[in-house]
Short mmCIF file of N, CA, C and O in Angstrom, two decimals:
data_model
loop_
_atom_site.label_atom_id
_atom_site.label_comp_id
_atom_site.label_asym_id
_atom_site.label_seq_id
_atom_site.Cartn_x
_atom_site.Cartn_y
_atom_site.Cartn_z
N MET A 1 -49.43 -44.88 41.79
CA MET A 1 -48.59 -44.56 40.67
C MET A 1 -48.46 -43.04 40.56
O MET A 1 -49.34 -42.29 40.91
N SER A 2 -47.33 -42.62 40.06
CA SER A 2 -47.04 -41.20 39.94
C SER A 2 -47.83 -40.55 38.81
O SER A 2 -48.22 -41.19 37.85
N ALA A 3 -48.05 -39.26 38.92
CA ALA A 3 -48.74 -38.52 37.87
C ALA A 3 -47.80 -38.16 36.73
O ALA A 3 -48.23 -37.69 35.70
N HIS A 4 -46.49 -38.38 36.92
CA HIS A 4 -45.50 -38.06 35.89
C HIS A 4 -45.39 -39.19 34.87
O HIS A 4 -45.65 -40.35 35.18
N LEU A 5 -44.96 -38.86 33.68
CA LEU A 5 -44.76 -39.86 32.64
C LEU A 5 -43.36 -40.46 32.69
O LEU A 5 -43.06 -41.39 31.96
N HIS A 6 -42.50 -39.93 33.52
CA HIS A 6 -41.13 -40.40 33.63
C HIS A 6 -40.81 -40.70 35.09
O HIS A 6 -41.42 -40.16 35.99
N ASP A 7 -39.81 -41.54 35.30
CA ASP A 7 -39.35 -41.85 36.65
C ASP A 7 -38.50 -40.69 37.13
O ASP A 7 -37.31 -40.61 36.84
N GLU A 8 -39.12 -39.78 37.85
CA GLU A 8 -38.43 -38.58 38.29
C GLU A 8 -37.49 -38.82 39.46
O GLU A 8 -36.67 -37.98 39.79
N GLY A 9 -37.63 -39.96 40.13
CA GLY A 9 -36.75 -40.25 41.25
C GLY A 9 -37.16 -39.58 42.55
O GLY A 9 -36.38 -39.47 43.47
N HIS A 10 -38.40 -39.09 42.62
CA HIS A 10 -38.86 -38.47 43.86
C HIS A 10 -39.04 -39.55 44.91
O HIS A 10 -39.88 -40.43 44.77
N THR A 11 -38.25 -39.49 45.96
CA THR A 11 -38.29 -40.49 47.02
C THR A 11 -38.27 -39.79 48.38
O THR A 11 -37.93 -38.60 48.47
N VAL A 12 -38.58 -40.53 49.42
CA VAL A 12 -38.51 -39.99 50.78
C VAL A 12 -37.08 -39.55 51.07
O VAL A 12 -36.83 -38.47 51.61
N ALA A 13 -36.11 -40.38 50.68
CA ALA A 13 -34.70 -40.04 50.92
C ALA A 13 -34.32 -38.76 50.16
O ALA A 13 -33.65 -37.88 50.71
N GLY A 14 -34.75 -38.66 48.92
CA GLY A 14 -34.41 -37.49 48.12
C GLY A 14 -35.00 -36.21 48.66
O GLY A 14 -34.31 -35.19 48.77
N TRP A 15 -36.28 -36.25 48.99
CA TRP A 15 -36.93 -35.04 49.49
C TRP A 15 -36.41 -34.65 50.87
O TRP A 15 -36.23 -33.46 51.17
N THR A 16 -36.16 -35.63 51.73
CA THR A 16 -35.63 -35.32 53.07
C THR A 16 -34.25 -34.69 52.95
O THR A 16 -33.95 -33.68 53.60
N GLY A 17 -33.40 -35.30 52.11
CA GLY A 17 -32.07 -34.74 51.90
C GLY A 17 -32.11 -33.34 51.32
O GLY A 17 -31.35 -32.46 51.71
N PHE A 18 -33.02 -33.12 50.37
CA PHE A 18 -33.16 -31.81 49.75
C PHE A 18 -33.56 -30.75 50.77
O PHE A 18 -32.97 -29.67 50.82
N VAL A 19 -34.56 -31.06 51.59
CA VAL A 19 -35.04 -30.08 52.58
C VAL A 19 -33.94 -29.75 53.58
O VAL A 19 -33.71 -28.58 53.91
N LEU A 20 -33.24 -30.78 54.07
CA LEU A 20 -32.15 -30.52 55.02
C LEU A 20 -31.02 -29.72 54.37
O LEU A 20 -30.49 -28.79 54.98
N ALA A 21 -30.66 -30.07 53.13
CA ALA A 21 -29.56 -29.37 52.45
C ALA A 21 -29.93 -27.92 52.14
O ALA A 21 -29.11 -27.01 52.34
N ILE A 22 -31.14 -27.69 51.68
CA ILE A 22 -31.54 -26.31 51.35
C ILE A 22 -31.64 -25.46 52.62
O ILE A 22 -31.30 -24.27 52.61
N THR A 23 -32.04 -26.09 53.73
CA THR A 23 -32.06 -25.36 55.00
C THR A 23 -30.63 -25.02 55.43
O THR A 23 -30.36 -23.90 55.87
N GLY A 24 -29.72 -25.97 55.27
CA GLY A 24 -28.32 -25.72 55.60
C GLY A 24 -27.70 -24.62 54.76
O GLY A 24 -26.99 -23.74 55.27
N VAL A 25 -27.99 -24.62 53.47
CA VAL A 25 -27.46 -23.58 52.58
C VAL A 25 -28.06 -22.22 52.94
O VAL A 25 -27.36 -21.20 52.90
N THR A 26 -29.32 -22.21 53.33
CA THR A 26 -29.95 -20.96 53.76
C THR A 26 -29.28 -20.43 55.02
O THR A 26 -29.03 -19.22 55.14
N VAL A 27 -28.96 -21.31 55.95
CA VAL A 27 -28.28 -20.89 57.18
C VAL A 27 -26.88 -20.37 56.86
O VAL A 27 -26.43 -19.36 57.42
N VAL A 28 -26.17 -21.03 55.94
CA VAL A 28 -24.85 -20.54 55.52
C VAL A 28 -24.99 -19.15 54.91
O VAL A 28 -24.20 -18.25 55.19
N GLY A 29 -26.00 -18.96 54.06
CA GLY A 29 -26.23 -17.65 53.45
C GLY A 29 -26.51 -16.57 54.49
O GLY A 29 -26.01 -15.45 54.39
N ALA A 30 -27.30 -16.93 55.48
CA ALA A 30 -27.57 -15.98 56.57
C ALA A 30 -26.29 -15.67 57.33
O ALA A 30 -26.05 -14.52 57.74
N GLY A 31 -25.44 -16.67 57.49
CA GLY A 31 -24.16 -16.46 58.17
C GLY A 31 -23.24 -15.56 57.38
O GLY A 31 -22.50 -14.74 57.95
N VAL A 32 -23.27 -15.67 56.05
CA VAL A 32 -22.46 -14.78 55.21
C VAL A 32 -22.96 -13.35 55.35
O VAL A 32 -22.17 -12.41 55.50
N CYS A 33 -24.27 -13.18 55.29
CA CYS A 33 -24.85 -11.83 55.41
C CYS A 33 -24.59 -11.23 56.79
O CYS A 33 -24.34 -10.03 56.91
N ALA A 34 -24.65 -12.04 57.83
CA ALA A 34 -24.47 -11.56 59.20
C ALA A 34 -23.01 -11.62 59.64
O ALA A 34 -22.68 -11.20 60.75
N VAL A 35 -22.13 -12.12 58.78
CA VAL A 35 -20.70 -12.31 59.10
C VAL A 35 -20.58 -13.06 60.42
O VAL A 35 -19.93 -12.63 61.37
N SER A 36 -21.23 -14.22 60.47
CA SER A 36 -21.26 -15.03 61.68
C SER A 36 -20.67 -16.42 61.42
O SER A 36 -21.30 -17.25 60.78
N PRO A 37 -19.46 -16.67 61.93
CA PRO A 37 -18.86 -18.00 61.76
C PRO A 37 -19.72 -19.11 62.39
O PRO A 37 -19.70 -20.25 61.92
N LEU A 38 -20.46 -18.78 63.43
CA LEU A 38 -21.33 -19.77 64.06
C LEU A 38 -22.41 -20.24 63.07
O LEU A 38 -22.68 -21.44 62.95
N LEU A 39 -23.01 -19.30 62.35
CA LEU A 39 -24.02 -19.68 61.35
C LEU A 39 -23.39 -20.42 60.18
O LEU A 39 -23.98 -21.35 59.64
N TRP A 40 -22.19 -20.02 59.75
CA TRP A 40 -21.51 -20.72 58.66
C TRP A 40 -21.31 -22.18 59.03
O TRP A 40 -21.61 -23.09 58.28
N GLY A 41 -20.76 -22.38 60.23
CA GLY A 41 -20.48 -23.75 60.69
C GLY A 41 -21.76 -24.56 60.88
O GLY A 41 -21.81 -25.75 60.54
N SER A 42 -22.78 -23.93 61.44
CA SER A 42 -24.05 -24.64 61.65
C SER A 42 -24.68 -25.04 60.32
O SER A 42 -25.17 -26.17 60.17
N GLY A 43 -24.65 -24.14 59.36
CA GLY A 43 -25.22 -24.44 58.05
C GLY A 43 -24.44 -25.54 57.34
O GLY A 43 -25.02 -26.46 56.75
N ALA A 44 -23.11 -25.46 57.39
CA ALA A 44 -22.28 -26.49 56.77
C ALA A 44 -22.50 -27.84 57.45
O ALA A 44 -22.56 -28.89 56.79
N GLY A 45 -22.65 -27.82 58.76
CA GLY A 45 -22.94 -29.06 59.49
C GLY A 45 -24.27 -29.66 59.08
O GLY A 45 -24.41 -30.87 58.93
N LEU A 46 -25.25 -28.81 58.87
CA LEU A 46 -26.58 -29.28 58.43
C LEU A 46 -26.52 -29.88 57.03
O LEU A 46 -27.18 -30.88 56.75
N VAL A 47 -25.71 -29.30 56.16
CA VAL A 47 -25.54 -29.88 54.82
C VAL A 47 -24.89 -31.26 54.92
O VAL A 47 -25.32 -32.21 54.25
N LEU A 48 -23.88 -31.41 55.77
CA LEU A 48 -23.24 -32.72 55.96
C LEU A 48 -24.23 -33.72 56.56
O LEU A 48 -24.25 -34.89 56.16
N ILE A 49 -25.04 -33.28 57.49
CA ILE A 49 -26.06 -34.15 58.08
C ILE A 49 -27.05 -34.59 57.01
O ILE A 49 -27.49 -35.75 56.99
N SER A 50 -27.38 -33.70 56.07
CA SER A 50 -28.32 -34.08 55.01
C SER A 50 -27.77 -35.20 54.15
O SER A 50 -28.51 -36.08 53.72
N VAL A 51 -26.46 -35.19 53.92
CA VAL A 51 -25.83 -36.27 53.13
C VAL A 51 -25.95 -37.59 53.88
O VAL A 51 -26.34 -38.62 53.29
N VAL A 52 -25.64 -37.59 55.15
CA VAL A 52 -25.69 -38.82 55.95
C VAL A 52 -27.12 -39.34 56.08
O VAL A 52 -27.37 -40.54 55.93
N VAL A 53 -28.07 -38.45 56.32
CA VAL A 53 -29.48 -38.86 56.46
C VAL A 53 -30.01 -39.43 55.14
O VAL A 53 -30.68 -40.46 55.12
N THR A 54 -29.68 -38.78 54.02
CA THR A 54 -30.12 -39.27 52.71
C THR A 54 -29.54 -40.65 52.44
O THR A 54 -30.23 -41.54 51.96
N TRP A 55 -28.27 -40.83 52.74
CA TRP A 55 -27.61 -42.13 52.54
C TRP A 55 -28.26 -43.20 53.41
O TRP A 55 -28.56 -44.30 52.93
N ALA A 56 -28.51 -42.89 54.68
CA ALA A 56 -29.14 -43.86 55.58
C ALA A 56 -30.54 -44.24 55.09
O ALA A 56 -30.93 -45.41 55.11
N LEU A 57 -31.31 -43.26 54.64
CA LEU A 57 -32.65 -43.55 54.12
C LEU A 57 -32.58 -44.38 52.84
O LEU A 57 -33.40 -45.27 52.62
N HIS A 58 -31.60 -44.12 52.00
CA HIS A 58 -31.42 -44.91 50.78
C HIS A 58 -31.13 -46.37 51.15
O HIS A 58 -31.72 -47.29 50.58
N LEU A 59 -30.24 -46.57 52.10
CA LEU A 59 -29.90 -47.93 52.52
C LEU A 59 -31.07 -48.63 53.21
O LEU A 59 -31.17 -49.85 53.18
N ALA A 60 -31.97 -47.85 53.81
CA ALA A 60 -33.15 -48.42 54.48
C ALA A 60 -34.28 -48.72 53.49
O ALA A 60 -35.31 -49.24 53.87
N GLY A 61 -34.07 -48.36 52.22
CA GLY A 61 -35.07 -48.67 51.21
C GLY A 61 -35.97 -47.52 50.83
O GLY A 61 -36.91 -47.69 50.06
N TRP A 62 -35.70 -46.31 51.31
CA TRP A 62 -36.54 -45.17 50.99
C TRP A 62 -35.97 -44.32 49.87
O TRP A 62 -36.46 -43.25 49.58
N GLY A 63 -34.92 -44.81 49.20
CA GLY A 63 -34.35 -44.13 48.04
C GLY A 63 -34.72 -44.90 46.78
O GLY A 63 -35.74 -45.58 46.73
N LYS A 64 -33.88 -44.80 45.77
CA LYS A 64 -34.11 -45.55 44.53
C LYS A 64 -32.78 -46.02 43.98
O LYS A 64 -31.75 -45.40 44.22
N PRO A 65 -32.80 -47.13 43.24
CA PRO A 65 -31.56 -47.58 42.61
C PRO A 65 -31.20 -46.67 41.43
O PRO A 65 -32.05 -45.92 40.95
N PRO A 66 -29.96 -46.74 40.96
CA PRO A 66 -29.60 -45.97 39.77
C PRO A 66 -30.44 -46.43 38.58
O PRO A 66 -30.78 -47.60 38.47
N GLY A 67 -30.75 -45.52 37.70
CA GLY A 67 -31.50 -45.88 36.50
C GLY A 67 -33.00 -45.81 36.71
O GLY A 67 -33.51 -45.30 37.70
N ARG A 68 -33.71 -46.38 35.75
CA ARG A 68 -35.17 -46.31 35.72
C ARG A 68 -35.79 -47.46 36.53
O ARG A 68 -35.35 -48.59 36.44
N ARG A 69 -36.82 -47.15 37.30
CA ARG A 69 -37.54 -48.15 38.08
C ARG A 69 -38.77 -48.62 37.31
O ARG A 69 -39.24 -47.94 36.40
N PRO A 70 -39.32 -49.79 37.70
CA PRO A 70 -40.59 -50.21 37.10
C PRO A 70 -41.69 -49.18 37.41
O PRO A 70 -41.66 -48.52 38.45
N VAL A 71 -42.65 -49.06 36.52
CA VAL A 71 -43.71 -48.04 36.65
C VAL A 71 -44.43 -48.13 37.99
O VAL A 71 -44.77 -47.12 38.60
N GLY A 72 -44.65 -49.32 38.51
CA GLY A 72 -45.35 -49.49 39.77
C GLY A 72 -44.60 -48.95 40.97
O GLY A 72 -45.16 -48.78 42.04
N GLU A 73 -43.30 -48.66 40.82
CA GLU A 73 -42.48 -48.15 41.92
C GLU A 73 -42.14 -46.67 41.76
O GLU A 73 -41.25 -46.17 42.42
N TRP A 74 -42.84 -45.95 40.89
CA TRP A 74 -42.53 -44.55 40.66
C TRP A 74 -43.02 -43.64 41.76
O TRP A 74 -42.51 -42.54 41.91
N GLY A 75 -43.98 -44.05 42.54
CA GLY A 75 -44.48 -43.20 43.62
C GLY A 75 -43.40 -42.92 44.65
O GLY A 75 -42.55 -43.76 44.92
N TRP A 76 -43.42 -41.74 45.25
CA TRP A 76 -42.34 -41.38 46.17
C TRP A 76 -42.47 -42.06 47.53
O TRP A 76 -41.52 -42.07 48.30
N ARG A 77 -43.61 -42.66 47.83
CA ARG A 77 -43.80 -43.35 49.10
C ARG A 77 -43.54 -44.86 49.00
O ARG A 77 -43.75 -45.58 49.95
N VAL A 78 -43.07 -45.32 47.86
CA VAL A 78 -42.84 -46.76 47.64
C VAL A 78 -41.43 -47.10 48.08
O VAL A 78 -40.46 -46.49 47.65
N ARG A 79 -41.33 -48.12 48.95
CA ARG A 79 -40.00 -48.56 49.39
C ARG A 79 -39.35 -49.41 48.33
O ARG A 79 -39.99 -50.15 47.60
N ASP A 80 -38.03 -49.32 48.26
CA ASP A 80 -37.24 -50.08 47.31
C ASP A 80 -36.92 -51.45 47.91
O ASP A 80 -36.19 -51.55 48.88
N SER A 81 -37.50 -52.50 47.34
CA SER A 81 -37.32 -53.84 47.89
C SER A 81 -35.93 -54.40 47.64
O SER A 81 -35.52 -55.35 48.31
N SER A 82 -35.17 -53.84 46.72
CA SER A 82 -33.84 -54.37 46.42
C SER A 82 -32.73 -53.67 47.19
O SER A 82 -31.55 -53.99 47.01
N ALA A 83 -33.06 -52.74 48.07
CA ALA A 83 -32.04 -51.95 48.78
C ALA A 83 -31.23 -52.81 49.75
O ALA A 83 -30.04 -52.58 49.93
N ARG A 84 -31.84 -53.78 50.36
CA ARG A 84 -31.13 -54.58 51.36
C ARG A 84 -29.95 -55.34 50.76
O ARG A 84 -28.91 -55.46 51.38
N SER A 85 -30.11 -55.81 49.53
CA SER A 85 -29.02 -56.57 48.91
C SER A 85 -28.06 -55.65 48.15
O SER A 85 -26.99 -56.09 47.73
N GLY A 86 -28.40 -54.38 47.98
CA GLY A 86 -27.52 -53.44 47.30
C GLY A 86 -27.84 -53.34 45.82
O GLY A 86 -28.37 -54.27 45.22
N HIS A 87 -27.52 -52.20 45.25
CA HIS A 87 -27.77 -51.95 43.83
C HIS A 87 -26.44 -51.99 43.07
O HIS A 87 -25.51 -51.29 43.45
N PRO A 88 -26.36 -52.78 42.02
CA PRO A 88 -25.13 -52.78 41.22
C PRO A 88 -24.89 -51.38 40.64
O PRO A 88 -25.79 -50.75 40.12
N GLY A 89 -23.67 -50.90 40.79
CA GLY A 89 -23.33 -49.59 40.25
C GLY A 89 -23.68 -48.43 41.16
O GLY A 89 -23.46 -47.28 40.79
N CYS A 90 -24.20 -48.67 42.34
CA CYS A 90 -24.60 -47.60 43.25
C CYS A 90 -23.45 -47.26 44.20
O CYS A 90 -22.97 -48.12 44.94
N VAL A 91 -23.01 -46.01 44.17
CA VAL A 91 -21.90 -45.59 45.02
C VAL A 91 -22.26 -45.72 46.50
O VAL A 91 -21.46 -46.19 47.31
N GLY A 92 -23.47 -45.32 46.86
CA GLY A 92 -23.90 -45.41 48.25
C GLY A 92 -23.91 -46.84 48.77
O GLY A 92 -23.50 -47.11 49.90
N CYS A 93 -24.36 -47.77 47.93
CA CYS A 93 -24.37 -49.18 48.34
C CYS A 93 -22.95 -49.73 48.42
O CYS A 93 -22.63 -50.53 49.30
N ARG A 94 -22.08 -49.30 47.51
CA ARG A 94 -20.68 -49.75 47.57
C ARG A 94 -20.01 -49.23 48.83
O ARG A 94 -19.22 -49.96 49.45
N LEU A 95 -20.28 -47.99 49.22
CA LEU A 95 -19.70 -47.46 50.45
C LEU A 95 -20.17 -48.24 51.68
O LEU A 95 -19.44 -48.37 52.65
N ALA A 96 -21.39 -48.77 51.62
CA ALA A 96 -21.92 -49.58 52.71
C ALA A 96 -21.56 -51.06 52.54
O ALA A 96 -22.00 -51.90 53.32
N ARG A 97 -20.77 -51.38 51.51
CA ARG A 97 -20.34 -52.75 51.20
C ARG A 97 -21.52 -53.67 50.92
O ARG A 97 -21.58 -54.80 51.38
N ARG A 98 -22.48 -53.14 50.16
CA ARG A 98 -23.62 -53.94 49.72
C ARG A 98 -23.53 -54.15 48.23
O ARG A 98 -23.01 -53.32 47.50
N GLY A 99 -24.12 -55.22 47.76
CA GLY A 99 -24.20 -55.47 46.32
C GLY A 99 -22.87 -55.88 45.73
O GLY A 99 -21.89 -56.13 46.42
N ARG A 100 -22.85 -55.95 44.41
CA ARG A 100 -21.64 -56.35 43.70
C ARG A 100 -20.88 -55.11 43.24
O ARG A 100 -21.47 -54.16 42.78
N PRO A 101 -19.56 -55.14 43.33
CA PRO A 101 -18.78 -54.00 42.86
C PRO A 101 -18.79 -53.91 41.34
O PRO A 101 -18.98 -54.90 40.65
N MET A 102 -18.58 -52.71 40.83
CA MET A 102 -18.50 -52.48 39.39
C MET A 102 -17.09 -52.01 39.07
O MET A 102 -16.48 -51.30 39.84
N ALA A 103 -16.58 -52.42 37.93
CA ALA A 103 -15.27 -51.95 37.48
C ALA A 103 -15.40 -51.52 36.03
O ALA A 103 -15.74 -52.31 35.17
N ALA A 104 -15.12 -50.27 35.77
CA ALA A 104 -15.16 -49.70 34.42
C ALA A 104 -16.47 -50.00 33.71
O ALA A 104 -16.48 -50.33 32.53
N GLY A 105 -17.59 -49.93 34.44
CA GLY A 105 -18.90 -50.09 33.83
C GLY A 105 -19.32 -51.51 33.55
O GLY A 105 -20.34 -51.76 32.96
N ARG A 106 -18.55 -52.50 33.98
CA ARG A 106 -18.96 -53.88 33.74
C ARG A 106 -19.02 -54.63 35.06
O ARG A 106 -18.31 -54.32 36.01
N ASP A 107 -19.85 -55.63 35.13
CA ASP A 107 -20.05 -56.42 36.34
C ASP A 107 -18.83 -57.31 36.58
O ASP A 107 -18.36 -57.96 35.66
N VAL A 108 -18.33 -57.30 37.80
CA VAL A 108 -17.19 -58.14 38.14
C VAL A 108 -17.61 -59.14 39.22
O VAL A 108 -16.87 -59.38 40.16
N SER A 109 -18.79 -59.72 39.08
CA SER A 109 -19.26 -60.68 40.07
C SER A 109 -18.30 -61.86 40.11
O SER A 109 -17.68 -62.23 39.12
N GLY A 110 -18.19 -62.44 41.28
CA GLY A 110 -17.26 -63.54 41.47
C GLY A 110 -15.92 -63.01 41.99
O GLY A 110 -15.01 -63.77 42.25
N GLY A 111 -15.81 -61.69 42.14
CA GLY A 111 -14.58 -61.08 42.64
C GLY A 111 -14.49 -61.24 44.15
O GLY A 111 -15.23 -62.00 44.79
N PRO A 112 -13.58 -60.51 44.78
CA PRO A 112 -13.34 -60.68 46.22
C PRO A 112 -14.52 -60.26 47.09
O PRO A 112 -14.62 -60.68 48.22
N TYR A 113 -15.47 -59.45 46.58
CA TYR A 113 -16.61 -59.01 47.38
C TYR A 113 -17.91 -59.73 47.02
O TYR A 113 -18.97 -59.34 47.46
N ALA A 114 -17.85 -60.74 46.20
CA ALA A 114 -19.06 -61.43 45.75
C ALA A 114 -19.73 -62.15 46.92
O ALA A 114 -19.06 -62.70 47.78
N ARG A 115 -21.04 -62.12 46.91
CA ARG A 115 -21.82 -62.84 47.93
C ARG A 115 -22.33 -64.11 47.32
O ARG A 115 -22.93 -64.12 46.26
N GLU A 116 -22.12 -65.18 47.98
CA GLU A 116 -22.58 -66.49 47.48
C GLU A 116 -23.78 -66.91 48.28
O GLU A 116 -23.91 -66.73 49.40
#
């Protein structure tokens, strides 16, 4: 269990994405200082890679669903058991065509993407 009193959302996917993105932004900054298009492009590419890696880890169960998790799942090393079926309201899961789609904040189960 986490030492925090709130579900901070610290996950393997979140921390991995953060480290890759902050490294990419640092490389972009170095490219600006050095006036190097190669560093700009490399840093921007690393930021894009961080998005893809974070999304893949989320879909593999190393992220968290939107909203608050049960207290027993607050630790950052806990895998999300509901990731395989998708999270309602999760943009990443919708992009991967998992879970039920949401329309204007309400559940539209039984629609064209419903799983039976």
